[in-house]
Amino acid sequence: MSRQPQFQAPMDRLLSTLDLEKLEENLYRGLSPQVGWQRVFGGQVIAQALMAAQRTVDGNRFVHSLHAYFMRPGDPAVPIVYQVERIHDGSSFATRWIVAIQHGRPIFSMSASFQVEEDGYDHQVPMPPVTPPEDLMGEKEFEELFLAQAPAAVRKYWNQDRPIEIRPVSLVHYLTKEKLEPRQDIWVRAIGEVLPDRHYQACVLAYLSDMTLLDTSLYAHGTSIFDPKLQVASLDHAMWFHRPCALDDWLLYTQDSPSSSGSRGMTRGSLYTRSGTLIASVAQEGLIRKRADE
């Protein structure tokens, strides 16, 4: 597998990143885009691990849940090897255990469950009423108005070409250090076409599900993940896939943080289509530790 060319459009680069190299039965290798980050984005590792698992499951079974743990930061300069263990293959469900390895050590582990499509009871909680994305400030406007005075880490994040566009319903947390209600609504969408393949669509959805969650747990404390006084990192990540989605339009990502304690912040998320269909639920706990020298 050769290093991915950096002139690719961001979504093409992401899809290329998800196209893992098969090394041996149940063993895959993935690369990371070289975009200047010191560690691999957690959503990328989740998405690649899911792709590795999907390639060991019959094509008529689709992921319905995953539960992951981050153990060590990923090194973007080194390939990640994904080892898949086929835990169970039943008549309706299949279970896989995936370990991501770098430098001879596990950096991440995940279990994932897959199910054949079945009919059954169907209900969901409604999508909250929010301002539509067209009426909100776009990323370019945000960059022009706020980034000039922003810390270097914030500028670096927002100036990156990313495969996912983020459009927060409220920008208050960028403008104040006041303690706010620990919840937020964010519109997200893929920049570029996602392949019409449910396996790739699930991986892209898993990729974007890791975005912005830790920030929500910090709202109640008047700070953010860009605060140099904090050490922040994802610890675990769980996701439930309720209904398939083509990812060809905006999605609403509603988030709330019910608790932070013990240097950890917990956040829940729900992903809705623009029309209000709940497609996935997310839960994550992250490290939000004050640095010792503070």
PDB file of C-alpha atoms in Angstrom:
ATOM      1  CA  MET A   1       0.000   0.000   0.000  1.00  0.00           C
ATOM      2  CA  SER A   2       1.531   3.316  -1.035  1.00  0.00           C
ATOM      3  CA  ARG A   3       1.271   6.612   0.797  1.00  0.00           C
ATOM      4  CA  GLN A   4      -1.879   8.457  -0.239  1.00  0.00           C
ATOM      5  CA  PRO A   5      -1.343  11.520  -2.465  1.00  0.00           C
ATOM      6  CA  GLN A   6      -2.059  14.716  -0.583  1.00  0.00           C
ATOM      7  CA  PHE A   7      -3.610  16.507  -3.570  1.00  0.00           C
ATOM      8  CA  GLN A   8      -6.764  14.403  -3.147  1.00  0.00           C
ATOM      9  CA  ALA A   9      -9.982  16.134  -2.122  1.00  0.00           C
ATOM     10  CA  PRO A  10     -10.634  15.607   1.621  1.00  0.00           C
ATOM     11  CA  MET A  11     -13.514  13.131   1.143  1.00  0.00           C
ATOM     12  CA  ASP A  12     -11.586  11.173  -1.490  1.00  0.00           C
ATOM     13  CA  ARG A  13      -8.670  11.039   0.927  1.00  0.00           C
ATOM     14  CA  LEU A  14     -10.936   9.742   3.701  1.00  0.00           C
ATOM     15  CA  LEU A  15     -12.429   7.052   1.461  1.00  0.00           C
ATOM     16  CA  SER A  16      -8.917   6.048   0.401  1.00  0.00           C
ATOM     17  CA  THR A  17      -7.942   5.849   4.069  1.00  0.00           C
ATOM     18  CA  LEU A  18     -10.854   3.474   4.654  1.00  0.00           C
ATOM     19  CA  ASP A  19      -9.799   1.176   1.787  1.00  0.00           C
ATOM     20  CA  LEU A  20      -7.619  -1.066   3.935  1.00  0.00           C
ATOM     21  CA  GLU A  21      -4.932  -3.387   2.629  1.00  0.00           C
ATOM     22  CA  LYS A  22      -5.500  -7.060   3.406  1.00  0.00           C
ATOM     23  CA  LEU A  23      -2.283  -8.581   4.749  1.00  0.00           C
ATOM     24  CA  GLU A  24      -3.595 -12.018   5.687  1.00  0.00           C
ATOM     25  CA  GLU A  25      -6.898 -13.574   6.710  1.00  0.00           C
ATOM     26  CA  ASN A  26      -8.388 -11.359   9.451  1.00  0.00           C
ATOM     27  CA  LEU A  27      -5.410  -8.972   9.263  1.00  0.00           C
ATOM     28  CA  TYR A  28      -5.537  -5.512   7.642  1.00  0.00           C
ATOM     29  CA  ARG A  29      -3.344  -2.437   7.371  1.00  0.00           C
ATOM     30  CA  GLY A  30      -4.435   1.189   7.213  1.00  0.00           C
ATOM     31  CA  LEU A  31      -2.612   4.468   6.626  1.00  0.00           C
ATOM     32  CA  SER A  32      -3.217   7.937   8.044  1.00  0.00           C
ATOM     33  CA  PRO A  33      -3.376  11.136   5.970  1.00  0.00           C
ATOM     34  CA  GLN A  34      -0.371  13.368   6.569  1.00  0.00           C
ATOM     35  CA  VAL A  35      -2.080  16.585   7.632  1.00  0.00           C
ATOM     36  CA  GLY A  36       0.317  17.720  10.344  1.00  0.00           C
ATOM     37  CA  TRP A  37      -1.389  16.330  13.444  1.00  0.00           C
ATOM     38  CA  GLN A  38       0.758  14.762  16.156  1.00  0.00           C
ATOM     39  CA  ARG A  39      -1.669  11.889  16.712  1.00  0.00           C
ATOM     40  CA  VAL A  40      -4.239  10.022  14.665  1.00  0.00           C
ATOM     41  CA  PHE A  41      -7.817  11.320  14.886  1.00  0.00           C
ATOM     42  CA  GLY A  42      -9.861   8.883  16.972  1.00  0.00           C
ATOM     43  CA  GLY A  43     -12.721   8.838  14.482  1.00  0.00           C
ATOM     44  CA  GLN A  44     -10.335   7.543  11.825  1.00  0.00           C
ATOM     45  CA  VAL A  45      -9.289   4.595  13.996  1.00  0.00           C
ATOM     46  CA  ILE A  46     -12.930   3.762  14.786  1.00  0.00           C
ATOM     47  CA  ALA A  47     -13.832   3.919  11.091  1.00  0.00           C
ATOM     48  CA  GLN A  48     -10.871   1.818   9.943  1.00  0.00           C
ATOM     49  CA  ALA A  49     -11.491  -0.785  12.646  1.00  0.00           C
ATOM     50  CA  LEU A  50     -15.128  -0.982  11.564  1.00  0.00           C
ATOM     51  CA  MET A  51     -14.095  -1.419   7.928  1.00  0.00           C
ATOM     52  CA  ALA A  52     -11.710  -4.230   8.916  1.00  0.00           C
ATOM     53  CA  ALA A  53     -14.510  -5.984  10.816  1.00  0.00           C
ATOM     54  CA  GLN A  54     -17.020  -5.520   7.992  1.00  0.00           C
ATOM     55  CA  ARG A  55     -14.666  -7.244   5.561  1.00  0.00           C
ATOM     56  CA  THR A  56     -14.906 -10.423   7.634  1.00  0.00           C
ATOM     57  CA  VAL A  57     -18.733 -10.437   7.796  1.00  0.00           C
ATOM     58  CA  ASP A  58     -21.231 -11.697   5.218  1.00  0.00           C
ATOM     59  CA  GLY A  59     -22.437  -8.848   3.014  1.00  0.00           C
ATOM     60  CA  ASN A  60     -26.082  -9.165   4.082  1.00  0.00           C
ATOM     61  CA  ARG A  61     -25.274  -8.249   7.705  1.00  0.00           C
ATOM     62  CA  PHE A  62     -24.774  -4.649   8.723  1.00  0.00           C
ATOM     63  CA  VAL A  63     -23.296  -3.079  11.836  1.00  0.00           C
ATOM     64  CA  HIS A  64     -25.818  -2.182  14.531  1.00  0.00           C
ATOM     65  CA  SER A  65     -23.455  -1.350  17.399  1.00  0.00           C
ATOM     66  CA  LEU A  66     -19.826  -0.869  18.337  1.00  0.00           C
ATOM     67  CA  HIS A  67     -18.020  -0.355  21.629  1.00  0.00           C
ATOM     68  CA  ALA A  68     -14.435   0.911  21.591  1.00  0.00           C
ATOM     69  CA  TYR A  69     -11.574   1.842  23.926  1.00  0.00           C
ATOM     70  CA  PHE A  70      -8.634   4.126  23.168  1.00  0.00           C
ATOM     71  CA  MET A  71      -5.451   3.011  24.927  1.00  0.00           C
ATOM     72  CA  ARG A  72      -2.566   4.893  23.314  1.00  0.00           C
ATOM     73  CA  PRO A  73      -2.343   7.822  20.884  1.00  0.00           C
ATOM     74  CA  GLY A  74      -1.938   6.733  17.277  1.00  0.00           C
ATOM     75  CA  ASP A  75       1.200   7.702  15.342  1.00  0.00           C
ATOM     76  CA  PRO A  76       0.153   9.183  11.957  1.00  0.00           C
ATOM     77  CA  ALA A  77       3.569   8.417  10.421  1.00  0.00           C
ATOM     78  CA  VAL A  78       3.230   4.660  10.920  1.00  0.00           C
ATOM     79  CA  PRO A  79       0.649   2.247   9.405  1.00  0.00           C
ATOM     80  CA  ILE A  80      -1.942   0.788  11.775  1.00  0.00           C
ATOM     81  CA  VAL A  81      -2.458  -2.989  11.713  1.00  0.00           C
ATOM     82  CA  TYR A  82      -5.988  -4.197  12.502  1.00  0.00           C
ATOM     83  CA  GLN A  83      -6.389  -7.742  13.789  1.00  0.00           C
ATOM     84  CA  VAL A  84      -9.947  -9.100  13.647  1.00  0.00           C
ATOM     85  CA  GLU A  85     -11.157 -12.019  15.728  1.00  0.00           C
ATOM     86  CA  ARG A  86     -14.353 -13.750  14.553  1.00  0.00           C
ATOM     87  CA  ILE A  87     -16.051 -14.171  17.915  1.00  0.00           C
ATOM     88  CA  HIS A  88     -19.444 -15.397  16.696  1.00  0.00           C
ATOM     89  CA  ASP A  89     -21.414 -16.056  13.513  1.00  0.00           C
ATOM     90  CA  GLY A  90     -25.043 -16.903  14.222  1.00  0.00           C
ATOM     91  CA  SER A  91     -28.106 -17.150  12.027  1.00  0.00           C
ATOM     92  CA  SER A  92     -28.944 -13.437  12.543  1.00  0.00           C
ATOM     93  CA  PHE A  93     -26.018 -11.812  14.364  1.00  0.00           C
ATOM     94  CA  ALA A  94     -22.233 -11.789  14.013  1.00  0.00           C
ATOM     95  CA  THR A  95     -19.722 -10.425  16.537  1.00  0.00           C
ATOM     96  CA  ARG A  96     -16.170  -9.272  15.901  1.00  0.00           C
ATOM     97  CA  TRP A  97     -13.320  -8.152  18.167  1.00  0.00           C
ATOM     98  CA  ILE A  98     -10.782  -5.790  16.620  1.00  0.00           C
ATOM     99  CA  VAL A  99      -7.393  -4.688  17.980  1.00  0.00           C
ATOM    100  CA  ALA A 100      -5.391  -1.861  16.362  1.00  0.00           C
ATOM    101  CA  ILE A 101      -1.615  -2.244  16.696  1.00  0.00           C
ATOM    102  CA  GLN A 102       1.318   0.146  16.232  1.00  0.00           C
ATOM    103  CA  HIS A 103       4.957  -0.262  17.262  1.00  0.00           C
ATOM    104  CA  GLY A 104       4.102  -3.771  18.467  1.00  0.00           C
ATOM    105  CA  ARG A 105       1.523  -2.562  21.023  1.00  0.00           C
ATOM    106  CA  PRO A 106      -2.269  -2.243  21.019  1.00  0.00           C
ATOM    107  CA  ILE A 107      -3.449   1.358  20.714  1.00  0.00           C
ATOM    108  CA  PHE A 108      -7.199   0.651  20.430  1.00  0.00           C
ATOM    109  CA  SER A 109      -9.721  -2.162  20.764  1.00  0.00           C
ATOM    110  CA  MET A 110     -13.312  -2.476  19.623  1.00  0.00           C
ATOM    111  CA  SER A 111     -16.148  -4.985  19.593  1.00  0.00           C
ATOM    112  CA  ALA A 112     -18.788  -4.702  16.876  1.00  0.00           C
ATOM    113  CA  SER A 113     -22.045  -6.539  16.247  1.00  0.00           C
ATOM    114  CA  PHE A 114     -23.736  -7.102  12.894  1.00  0.00           C
ATOM    115  CA  GLN A 115     -27.278  -8.194  12.051  1.00  0.00           C
ATOM    116  CA  VAL A 116     -29.267  -9.247   9.019  1.00  0.00           C
ATOM    117  CA  GLU A 117     -32.044  -6.766   8.227  1.00  0.00           C
ATOM    118  CA  GLU A 118     -35.315  -7.592   9.982  1.00  0.00           C
ATOM    119  CA  ASP A 119     -38.724  -5.953  10.391  1.00  0.00           C
ATOM    120  CA  GLY A 120     -40.032  -5.163  13.863  1.00  0.00           C
ATOM    121  CA  TYR A 121     -41.290  -2.453  16.204  1.00  0.00           C
ATOM    122  CA  ASP A 122     -40.250   1.033  15.173  1.00  0.00           C
ATOM    123  CA  HIS A 123     -40.208   4.275  17.182  1.00  0.00           C
ATOM    124  CA  GLN A 124     -37.848   7.157  17.894  1.00  0.00           C
ATOM    125  CA  VAL A 125     -37.636  10.364  19.906  1.00  0.00           C
ATOM    126  CA  PRO A 126     -38.264  13.476  17.775  1.00  0.00           C
ATOM    127  CA  MET A 127     -35.531  15.773  16.522  1.00  0.00           C
ATOM    128  CA  PRO A 128     -35.362  19.040  18.494  1.00  0.00           C
ATOM    129  CA  PRO A 129     -36.393  22.234  16.682  1.00  0.00           C
ATOM    130  CA  VAL A 130     -33.258  24.115  15.597  1.00  0.00           C
ATOM    131  CA  THR A 131     -32.202  26.747  13.075  1.00  0.00           C
ATOM    132  CA  PRO A 132     -31.625  25.134   9.648  1.00  0.00           C
ATOM    133  CA  PRO A 133     -28.017  25.039   8.400  1.00  0.00           C
ATOM    134  CA  GLU A 134     -28.632  27.516   5.543  1.00  0.00           C
ATOM    135  CA  ASP A 135     -29.452  30.220   8.096  1.00  0.00           C
ATOM    136  CA  LEU A 136     -26.233  29.711  10.066  1.00  0.00           C
ATOM    137  CA  MET A 137     -22.739  31.075   9.610  1.00  0.00           C
ATOM    138  CA  GLY A 138     -20.592  28.939   7.313  1.00  0.00           C
ATOM    139  CA  GLU A 139     -17.029  27.883   8.064  1.00  0.00           C
ATOM    140  CA  LYS A 140     -15.470  30.531   5.795  1.00  0.00           C
ATOM    141  CA  GLU A 141     -17.420  33.315   7.493  1.00  0.00           C
ATOM    142  CA  PHE A 142     -16.493  31.901  10.888  1.00  0.00           C
ATOM    143  CA  GLU A 143     -12.819  31.820   9.963  1.00  0.00           C
ATOM    144  CA  GLU A 144     -12.854  35.408   8.727  1.00  0.00           C
ATOM    145  CA  LEU A 145     -14.662  36.808  11.784  1.00  0.00           C
ATOM    146  CA  PHE A 146     -13.141  34.840  14.660  1.00  0.00           C
ATOM    147  CA  LEU A 147      -9.917  33.051  13.739  1.00  0.00           C
ATOM    148  CA  ALA A 148      -7.629  36.087  13.595  1.00  0.00           C
ATOM    149  CA  GLN A 149      -7.773  36.430  17.397  1.00  0.00           C
ATOM    150  CA  ALA A 150      -8.088  32.722  18.142  1.00  0.00           C
ATOM    151  CA  PRO A 151      -5.328  30.633  19.794  1.00  0.00           C
ATOM    152  CA  ALA A 152      -2.933  28.858  17.447  1.00  0.00           C
ATOM    153  CA  ALA A 153      -4.473  25.426  18.158  1.00  0.00           C
ATOM    154  CA  VAL A 154      -7.936  26.698  17.208  1.00  0.00           C
ATOM    155  CA  ARG A 155      -6.655  28.289  13.991  1.00  0.00           C
ATOM    156  CA  LYS A 156      -4.813  25.114  13.035  1.00  0.00           C
ATOM    157  CA  TYR A 157      -7.950  23.003  13.518  1.00  0.00           C
ATOM    158  CA  TRP A 158     -10.278  25.260  11.536  1.00  0.00           C
ATOM    159  CA  ASN A 159      -7.787  25.925   8.719  1.00  0.00           C
ATOM    160  CA  GLN A 160      -7.447  22.238   7.881  1.00  0.00           C
ATOM    161  CA  ASP A 161      -9.228  20.917   4.793  1.00  0.00           C
ATOM    162  CA  ARG A 162     -11.601  18.345   6.279  1.00  0.00           C
ATOM    163  CA  PRO A 163     -14.002  15.821   4.731  1.00  0.00           C
ATOM    164  CA  ILE A 164     -16.742  16.888   7.170  1.00  0.00           C
ATOM    165  CA  GLU A 165     -18.183  20.404   7.439  1.00  0.00           C
ATOM    166  CA  ILE A 166     -19.322  21.531  10.881  1.00  0.00           C
ATOM    167  CA  ARG A 167     -21.912  24.261  11.404  1.00  0.00           C
ATOM    168  CA  PRO A 168     -22.752  24.903  15.096  1.00  0.00           C
ATOM    169  CA  VAL A 169     -26.233  26.244  15.827  1.00  0.00           C
ATOM    170  CA  SER A 170     -24.675  28.496  18.504  1.00  0.00           C
ATOM    171  CA  LEU A 171     -21.234  30.126  18.553  1.00  0.00           C
ATOM    172  CA  VAL A 172     -21.486  31.432  22.112  1.00  0.00           C
ATOM    173  CA  HIS A 173     -18.888  29.008  23.477  1.00  0.00           C
ATOM    174  CA  TYR A 174     -16.297  30.389  21.043  1.00  0.00           C
ATOM    175  CA  LEU A 175     -16.846  33.940  22.312  1.00  0.00           C
ATOM    176  CA  THR A 176     -17.063  33.598  26.087  1.00  0.00           C
ATOM    177  CA  LYS A 177     -15.536  31.780  29.047  1.00  0.00           C
ATOM    178  CA  GLU A 178     -18.836  31.777  30.918  1.00  0.00           C
ATOM    179  CA  LYS A 179     -20.126  28.465  32.224  1.00  0.00           C
ATOM    180  CA  LEU A 180     -22.838  27.272  29.830  1.00  0.00           C
ATOM    181  CA  GLU A 181     -25.411  24.500  29.740  1.00  0.00           C
ATOM    182  CA  PRO A 182     -23.531  21.335  28.691  1.00  0.00           C
ATOM    183  CA  ARG A 183     -25.387  20.707  25.450  1.00  0.00           C
ATOM    184  CA  GLN A 184     -25.051  21.727  21.817  1.00  0.00           C
ATOM    185  CA  ASP A 185     -26.611  21.206  18.394  1.00  0.00           C
ATOM    186  CA  ILE A 186     -24.312  20.948  15.396  1.00  0.00           C
ATOM    187  CA  TRP A 187     -25.115  20.448  11.726  1.00  0.00           C
ATOM    188  CA  VAL A 188     -22.580  18.207   9.963  1.00  0.00           C
ATOM    189  CA  ARG A 189     -22.270  17.039   6.387  1.00  0.00           C
ATOM    190  CA  ALA A 190     -19.872  15.210   4.118  1.00  0.00           C
ATOM    191  CA  ILE A 191     -17.953  17.501   1.773  1.00  0.00           C
ATOM    192  CA  GLY A 192     -17.969  15.417  -1.379  1.00  0.00           C
ATOM    193  CA  GLU A 193     -19.718  12.256  -2.449  1.00  0.00           C
ATOM    194  CA  VAL A 194     -19.760   9.225  -0.171  1.00  0.00           C
ATOM    195  CA  LEU A 195     -19.817   5.911  -2.008  1.00  0.00           C
ATOM    196  CA  PRO A 196     -23.338   4.381  -2.355  1.00  0.00           C
ATOM    197  CA  ASP A 197     -22.244   1.454  -0.211  1.00  0.00           C
ATOM    198  CA  ARG A 198     -23.665   0.920   3.272  1.00  0.00           C
ATOM    199  CA  HIS A 199     -20.332  -0.286   4.620  1.00  0.00           C
ATOM    200  CA  TYR A 200     -18.552   2.925   3.609  1.00  0.00           C
ATOM    201  CA  GLN A 201     -21.510   5.021   4.771  1.00  0.00           C
ATOM    202  CA  ALA A 202     -21.389   3.397   8.214  1.00  0.00           C
ATOM    203  CA  CYS A 203     -17.637   4.050   8.435  1.00  0.00           C
ATOM    204  CA  VAL A 204     -17.970   7.720   7.472  1.00  0.00           C
ATOM    205  CA  LEU A 205     -20.758   8.092  10.035  1.00  0.00           C
ATOM    206  CA  ALA A 206     -18.522   6.485  12.674  1.00  0.00           C
ATOM    207  CA  TYR A 207     -15.700   8.835  11.656  1.00  0.00           C
ATOM    208  CA  LEU A 208     -17.749  12.002  12.151  1.00  0.00           C
ATOM    209  CA  SER A 209     -19.371  10.710  15.353  1.00  0.00           C
ATOM    210  CA  ASP A 210     -16.096  11.363  17.216  1.00  0.00           C
ATOM    211  CA  MET A 211     -16.161  15.087  16.367  1.00  0.00           C
ATOM    212  CA  THR A 212     -16.995  17.800  18.961  1.00  0.00           C
ATOM    213  CA  LEU A 213     -18.147  15.454  21.748  1.00  0.00           C
ATOM    214  CA  LEU A 214     -15.438  16.296  24.270  1.00  0.00           C
ATOM    215  CA  ASP A 215     -16.146  20.010  23.864  1.00  0.00           C
ATOM    216  CA  THR A 216     -19.704  19.540  25.091  1.00  0.00           C
ATOM    217  CA  SER A 217     -18.516  18.114  28.416  1.00  0.00           C
ATOM    218  CA  LEU A 218     -16.430  21.259  28.984  1.00  0.00           C
ATOM    219  CA  TYR A 219     -19.175  23.845  28.402  1.00  0.00           C
ATOM    220  CA  ALA A 220     -20.274  23.691  32.042  1.00  0.00           C
ATOM    221  CA  HIS A 221     -16.746  24.715  33.087  1.00  0.00           C
ATOM    222  CA  GLY A 222     -16.238  27.672  30.738  1.00  0.00           C
ATOM    223  CA  THR A 223     -13.386  26.086  28.798  1.00  0.00           C
ATOM    224  CA  SER A 224     -12.731  24.010  25.656  1.00  0.00           C
ATOM    225  CA  ILE A 225     -10.484  21.276  24.279  1.00  0.00           C
ATOM    226  CA  PHE A 226      -8.168  24.010  22.947  1.00  0.00           C
ATOM    227  CA  ASP A 227      -7.310  25.203  26.475  1.00  0.00           C
ATOM    228  CA  PRO A 228      -3.534  24.568  26.921  1.00  0.00           C
ATOM    229  CA  LYS A 229      -4.122  24.032  30.645  1.00  0.00           C
ATOM    230  CA  LEU A 230      -6.067  20.847  29.884  1.00  0.00           C
ATOM    231  CA  GLN A 231      -5.060  17.351  28.817  1.00  0.00           C
ATOM    232  CA  VAL A 232      -7.927  15.971  26.748  1.00  0.00           C
ATOM    233  CA  ALA A 233      -8.369  12.648  24.929  1.00  0.00           C
ATOM    234  CA  SER A 234     -11.123  10.203  24.049  1.00  0.00           C
ATOM    235  CA  LEU A 235     -11.207   7.202  26.391  1.00  0.00           C
ATOM    236  CA  ASP A 236     -14.066   5.134  25.021  1.00  0.00           C
ATOM    237  CA  HIS A 237     -16.719   5.400  22.332  1.00  0.00           C
ATOM    238  CA  ALA A 238     -19.990   3.551  21.776  1.00  0.00           C
ATOM    239  CA  MET A 239     -22.338   3.845  18.827  1.00  0.00           C
ATOM    240  CA  TRP A 240     -25.660   2.333  17.790  1.00  0.00           C
ATOM    241  CA  PHE A 241     -26.727   2.393  14.144  1.00  0.00           C
ATOM    242  CA  HIS A 242     -30.521   2.602  13.959  1.00  0.00           C
ATOM    243  CA  ARG A 243     -31.337   3.276  10.317  1.00  0.00           C
ATOM    244  CA  PRO A 244     -29.240   3.506   7.112  1.00  0.00           C
ATOM    245  CA  CYS A 245     -28.509   6.922   5.634  1.00  0.00           C
ATOM    246  CA  ALA A 246     -26.923   7.975   2.323  1.00  0.00           C
ATOM    247  CA  LEU A 247     -25.015  10.927   3.898  1.00  0.00           C
ATOM    248  CA  ASP A 248     -25.901  13.185   0.955  1.00  0.00           C
ATOM    249  CA  ASP A 249     -27.325  16.039   3.050  1.00  0.00           C
ATOM    250  CA  TRP A 250     -26.889  17.793   6.392  1.00  0.00           C
ATOM    251  CA  LEU A 251     -27.233  15.790   9.618  1.00  0.00           C
ATOM    252  CA  LEU A 252     -28.084  17.275  13.006  1.00  0.00           C
ATOM    253  CA  TYR A 253     -25.789  16.106  15.802  1.00  0.00           C
ATOM    254  CA  THR A 254     -27.439  16.878  19.159  1.00  0.00           C
ATOM    255  CA  GLN A 255     -25.201  16.420  22.192  1.00  0.00           C
ATOM    256  CA  ASP A 256     -25.462  16.711  25.954  1.00  0.00           C
ATOM    257  CA  SER A 257     -23.108  15.958  28.830  1.00  0.00           C
ATOM    258  CA  PRO A 258     -24.901  14.523  31.877  1.00  0.00           C
ATOM    259  CA  SER A 259     -21.782  14.320  34.050  1.00  0.00           C
ATOM    260  CA  SER A 260     -18.114  15.118  34.510  1.00  0.00           C
ATOM    261  CA  SER A 261     -16.081  13.805  37.449  1.00  0.00           C
ATOM    262  CA  GLY A 262     -12.765  12.155  38.201  1.00  0.00           C
ATOM    263  CA  SER A 263     -11.065  14.049  35.327  1.00  0.00           C
ATOM    264  CA  ARG A 264     -13.531  12.468  32.896  1.00  0.00           C
ATOM    265  CA  GLY A 265     -16.400  13.989  30.927  1.00  0.00           C
ATOM    266  CA  MET A 266     -19.264  11.936  29.532  1.00  0.00           C
ATOM    267  CA  THR A 267     -21.289  13.022  26.471  1.00  0.00           C
ATOM    268  CA  ARG A 268     -24.281  11.542  24.642  1.00  0.00           C
ATOM    269  CA  GLY A 269     -25.173  12.280  21.034  1.00  0.00           C
ATOM    270  CA  SER A 270     -27.986  11.687  18.554  1.00  0.00           C
ATOM    271  CA  LEU A 271     -27.638  11.971  14.778  1.00  0.00           C
ATOM    272  CA  TYR A 272     -30.717  12.929  12.744  1.00  0.00           C
ATOM    273  CA  THR A 273     -31.339  13.451   9.057  1.00  0.00           C
ATOM    274  CA  ARG A 274     -32.630  16.868   8.038  1.00  0.00           C
ATOM    275  CA  SER A 275     -36.131  15.371   7.829  1.00  0.00           C
ATOM    276  CA  GLY A 276     -35.914  14.210  11.465  1.00  0.00           C
ATOM    277  CA  THR A 277     -35.077  10.509  11.155  1.00  0.00           C
ATOM    278  CA  LEU A 278     -32.859   9.281  13.997  1.00  0.00           C
ATOM    279  CA  ILE A 279     -30.056   7.324  12.329  1.00  0.00           C
ATOM    280  CA  ALA A 280     -27.582   6.768  15.169  1.00  0.00           C
ATOM    281  CA  SER A 281     -26.920   7.266  18.885  1.00  0.00           C
ATOM    282  CA  VAL A 282     -23.495   7.855  20.425  1.00  0.00           C
ATOM    283  CA  ALA A 283     -21.940   7.865  23.904  1.00  0.00           C
ATOM    284  CA  GLN A 284     -18.385   8.800  24.788  1.00  0.00           C
ATOM    285  CA  GLU A 285     -16.288   9.426  27.866  1.00  0.00           C
ATOM    286  CA  GLY A 286     -13.125  11.472  27.569  1.00  0.00           C
ATOM    287  CA  LEU A 287     -10.200  12.562  29.689  1.00  0.00           C
ATOM    288  CA  ILE A 288     -10.483  16.242  30.721  1.00  0.00           C
ATOM    289  CA  ARG A 289      -7.594  16.495  33.164  1.00  0.00           C
ATOM    290  CA  LYS A 290      -6.040  19.710  34.467  1.00  0.00           C
ATOM    291  CA  ARG A 291      -2.336  19.562  33.790  1.00  0.00           C
ATOM    292  CA  ALA A 292      -0.162  19.035  36.861  1.00  0.00           C
ATOM    293  CA  ASP A 293       1.746  22.299  36.393  1.00  0.00           C
ATOM    294  CA  GLU A 294      -1.575  24.161  36.629  1.00  0.00           C
TER     295      GLU A 294
END
